[in-house]
mmCIF file of C-alpha atoms in Angstrom:
data_model
loop_
_atom_site.group_PDB
_atom_site.id
_atom_site.type_symbol
_atom_site.label_atom_id
_atom_site.label_comp_id
_atom_site.label_asym_id
_atom_site.label_seq_id
_atom_site.Cartn_x
_atom_site.Cartn_y
_atom_site.Cartn_z
ATOM 1 C CA MET A 104 -2.942 -11.440 36.823
ATOM 2 C CA PRO A 105 -2.652 -11.539 40.220
ATOM 3 C CA ILE A 106 0.631 -10.649 41.295
ATOM 4 C CA LYS A 107 2.216 -12.828 43.877
ATOM 5 C CA ALA A 108 4.616 -12.377 46.903
ATOM 6 C CA LEU A 109 8.155 -13.815 47.023
ATOM 7 C CA ARG A 110 8.095 -15.770 50.378
ATOM 8 C CA THR A 111 11.554 -15.713 51.619
ATOM 9 C CA THR A 112 13.080 -16.552 55.121
ATOM 10 C CA SER A 113 15.892 -15.060 56.848
ATOM 11 C CA THR A 114 18.915 -17.009 56.578
ATOM 12 C CA ALA A 115 20.723 -17.360 60.301
ATOM 13 C CA ARG A 116 23.361 -15.726 61.222
ATOM 14 C CA ASN A 117 25.523 -16.589 64.430
ATOM 15 C CA GLY A 118 24.152 -14.650 67.585
ATOM 16 C CA VAL A 119 22.765 -12.010 65.139
ATOM 17 C CA GLY A 120 19.263 -13.305 65.980
ATOM 18 C CA ALA A 121 19.672 -14.969 68.961
ATOM 19 C CA PHE A 122 22.143 -14.481 71.736
ATOM 20 C CA ILE A 123 24.295 -17.893 71.927
ATOM 21 C CA LEU A 124 26.166 -18.310 75.626
ATOM 22 C CA GLN A 125 30.117 -19.297 74.618
ATOM 23 C CA CYS A 126 30.047 -21.352 77.636
ATOM 24 C CA LYS A 127 29.024 -24.693 76.782
ATOM 25 C CA ARG A 128 30.855 -26.818 79.746
ATOM 26 C CA LEU A 129 31.692 -26.176 83.454
ATOM 27 C CA ASP A 130 33.400 -28.271 85.042
ATOM 28 C CA PHE A 131 33.693 -28.297 89.104
ATOM 29 C CA HIS A 132 36.705 -30.095 90.802
ATOM 30 C CA TYR A 133 37.406 -31.190 94.312
ATOM 31 C CA CYS A 134 38.772 -33.035 97.045
ATOM 32 C CA ASP A 135 37.188 -34.105 99.941
ATOM 33 C CA THR A 136 40.437 -33.799 102.840
ATOM 34 C CA TRP A 137 42.000 -30.842 101.474
ATOM 35 C CA GLY A 138 41.121 -27.557 103.210
ATOM 36 C CA SER A 139 41.194 -25.478 100.515
ATOM 37 C CA SER A 140 38.358 -27.360 99.423
ATOM 38 C CA LYS A 141 35.885 -26.445 102.265
ATOM 39 C CA GLY A 142 34.437 -23.598 100.483
ATOM 40 C CA MET A 143 33.940 -25.909 97.157
ATOM 41 C CA ASN A 144 32.322 -28.598 99.383
ATOM 42 C CA THR A 145 29.783 -26.148 100.639
ATOM 43 C CA PHE A 146 29.147 -24.731 97.545
ATOM 44 C CA LEU A 147 28.660 -28.467 96.129
ATOM 45 C CA LYS A 148 26.197 -29.341 98.687
ATOM 46 C CA SER A 149 23.686 -25.996 98.851
ATOM 47 C CA PRO A 150 21.563 -25.230 96.924
ATOM 48 C CA LEU A 151 23.288 -22.396 94.464
ATOM 49 C CA ILE A 152 25.057 -25.118 92.224
ATOM 50 C CA ALA A 153 21.469 -26.235 91.436
ATOM 51 C CA LEU A 154 19.899 -23.384 91.521
ATOM 52 C CA PHE A 155 22.793 -21.871 88.615
ATOM 53 C CA ALA A 156 21.909 -25.031 86.729
ATOM 54 C CA GLY A 157 18.674 -24.505 86.994
ATOM 55 C CA ALA A 158 18.936 -21.062 85.560
ATOM 56 C CA HIS A 159 21.240 -21.841 82.423
ATOM 57 C CA PRO A 160 20.413 -25.654 81.182
ATOM 58 C CA GLN A 161 22.409 -25.058 77.985
ATOM 59 C CA ILE A 162 26.115 -25.308 79.988
ATOM 60 C CA GLN A 163 26.518 -29.018 80.724
ATOM 61 C CA ILE A 164 27.793 -29.390 84.776
ATOM 62 C CA HIS A 165 29.992 -31.856 85.623
ATOM 63 C CA ILE A 166 30.896 -32.204 89.572
ATOM 64 C CA SER A 167 34.374 -34.655 89.618
ATOM 65 C CA PRO A 168 36.538 -35.185 92.383
ATOM 66 C CA ARG A 169 40.681 -34.143 92.224
ATOM 67 C CA PRO A 170 42.355 -35.694 95.178
ATOM 68 C CA ASN A 171 44.904 -34.254 96.608
ATOM 69 C CA ALA A 172 44.686 -30.883 94.892
ATOM 70 C CA HIS A 173 43.013 -27.383 95.248
ATOM 71 C CA PRO A 174 39.855 -26.783 94.008
ATOM 72 C CA ILE A 175 38.860 -25.287 90.271
ATOM 73 C CA ILE A 176 36.298 -24.402 87.819
ATOM 74 C CA ARG A 177 37.109 -25.394 84.050
ATOM 75 C CA GLY A 178 34.993 -23.734 81.997
ATOM 76 C CA THR A 179 35.105 -25.203 78.198
ATOM 77 C CA TYR A 180 33.742 -23.172 75.346
ATOM 78 C CA ILE A 181 32.023 -22.861 71.657
ATOM 79 C CA ASN A 182 35.599 -22.166 70.236
ATOM 80 C CA GLY A 183 37.551 -24.950 72.047
ATOM 81 C CA ARG A 184 39.181 -23.195 74.001
ATOM 82 C CA GLU A 185 39.364 -23.811 78.426
ATOM 83 C CA LYS A 186 39.295 -21.818 80.799
ATOM 84 C CA VAL A 187 40.847 -22.442 84.658
ATOM 85 C CA ILE A 188 39.846 -20.671 87.728
ATOM 86 C CA CYS A 189 41.801 -21.772 90.758
ATOM 87 C CA VAL A 190 39.097 -21.575 93.926
ATOM 88 C CA ARG A 191 41.298 -22.492 96.908
ATOM 89 C CA ASN A 192 40.307 -20.611 100.351
ATOM 90 C CA LEU A 193 36.935 -18.950 98.775
ATOM 91 C CA GLU A 194 33.286 -18.819 100.199
ATOM 92 C CA LYS A 195 30.228 -20.760 97.977
ATOM 93 C CA GLU A 196 29.387 -16.770 97.526
ATOM 94 C CA GLN A 197 32.742 -16.052 96.263
ATOM 95 C CA ILE A 198 32.635 -19.335 94.048
ATOM 96 C CA LEU A 199 29.287 -18.868 92.785
ATOM 97 C CA LYS A 200 30.914 -15.601 91.457
ATOM 98 C CA LYS A 201 33.810 -17.156 89.355
ATOM 99 C CA ALA A 202 30.812 -19.891 88.079
ATOM 100 C CA GLU A 203 29.591 -16.551 86.586
ATOM 101 C CA LEU A 204 32.598 -14.896 85.527
ATOM 102 C CA LEU A 205 33.816 -18.311 83.764
ATOM 103 C CA ARG A 206 29.844 -18.134 82.095
ATOM 104 C CA ASP A 207 30.000 -14.566 80.692
ATOM 105 C CA ALA A 208 33.436 -15.151 79.325
ATOM 106 C CA ASN A 209 33.650 -15.763 75.598
ATOM 107 C CA GLY A 210 37.012 -17.529 75.558
ATOM 108 C CA GLU A 211 38.605 -15.928 73.857
ATOM 109 C CA LYS A 212 43.090 -14.599 75.448
ATOM 110 C CA LEU A 213 42.591 -11.702 76.919
ATOM 111 C CA ARG A 214 44.306 -8.911 74.664
ATOM 112 C CA ARG A 215 45.750 -5.803 75.883
ATOM 113 C CA VAL A 216 44.076 -2.340 74.453
ATOM 114 C CA LYS A 217 46.802 -0.393 73.219
ATOM 115 C CA GLY A 218 46.674 3.535 72.988
ATOM 116 C CA GLY A 219 45.060 4.194 76.256
ATOM 117 C CA ARG A 220 41.837 5.857 76.063
ATOM 118 C CA VAL A 221 41.836 5.906 72.576
ATOM 119 C CA VAL A 222 38.200 5.751 70.857
ATOM 120 C CA GLY A 223 37.930 4.335 67.164
ATOM 121 C CA SER A 224 34.991 6.036 64.900
ATOM 122 C CA LEU A 225 34.526 5.441 61.410
ATOM 123 C CA ASN A 226 32.793 9.303 61.235
ATOM 124 C CA GLU A 227 35.229 12.138 61.431
ATOM 125 C CA GLY A 228 35.120 14.121 64.131
ATOM 126 C CA VAL A 229 33.021 17.685 63.706
ATOM 127 C CA ARG A 230 36.277 19.555 64.993
ATOM 128 C CA GLY A 231 38.539 18.206 62.339
ATOM 129 C CA VAL A 232 41.871 16.837 63.782
ATOM 130 C CA TRP A 233 43.846 19.152 66.455
ATOM 131 C CA ASP A 234 47.084 20.676 65.268
ATOM 132 C CA PRO A 235 49.436 23.513 66.650
ATOM 133 C CA PHE A 236 48.439 25.695 63.730
ATOM 134 C CA HIS A 237 45.202 26.350 64.777
ATOM 135 C CA GLY A 238 43.603 28.996 65.287
ATOM 136 C CA GLY A 239 45.406 33.293 65.193
ATOM 137 C CA ASN A 240 48.804 33.890 64.763
ATOM 138 C CA LYS A 241 50.720 34.672 68.176
ATOM 139 C CA GLU A 242 53.418 36.399 68.828
ATOM 140 C CA ILE A 243 56.099 36.029 71.714
ATOM 141 C CA VAL A 244 56.785 39.112 73.080
ATOM 142 C CA GLY A 245 59.337 38.756 76.144
ATOM 143 C CA ASP A 246 57.389 36.627 78.296
ATOM 144 C CA ARG A 247 53.825 36.779 77.388
ATOM 145 C CA ILE A 248 51.940 35.457 74.503
ATOM 146 C CA VAL A 249 49.947 38.033 72.583
ATOM 147 C CA SER A 250 47.476 37.576 69.673
#
């Protein structure tokens, strides 16, 4: 009797097999009359927005007027959160950098990393944990330390 191998398929896990961009929508809001929207208006009329949208077809791009207000870019993420960046008085290249910043963000709140340069690891260090009693015995004679 021949032995048959089982056919199995891998189960999909979010982000394991393929990279899933967390940003799902970018809203560009501008004002036609305010001077602070000059950079946003030139950005929207330039080919930069078309290149950005063509490079990222998975992100919805919405452009809408926002009268009598500073220009903003609002990013909406798959976890339901939103991040907003005000881009008043910025040039079109700087606005593109802010759009890329929102594209690369994950939508989570910014959290402070406690402990400075502390590195967490599951493996214990080869040298062990240092304490002041390591090494040979030291004697203090006068103002000198003698081994």
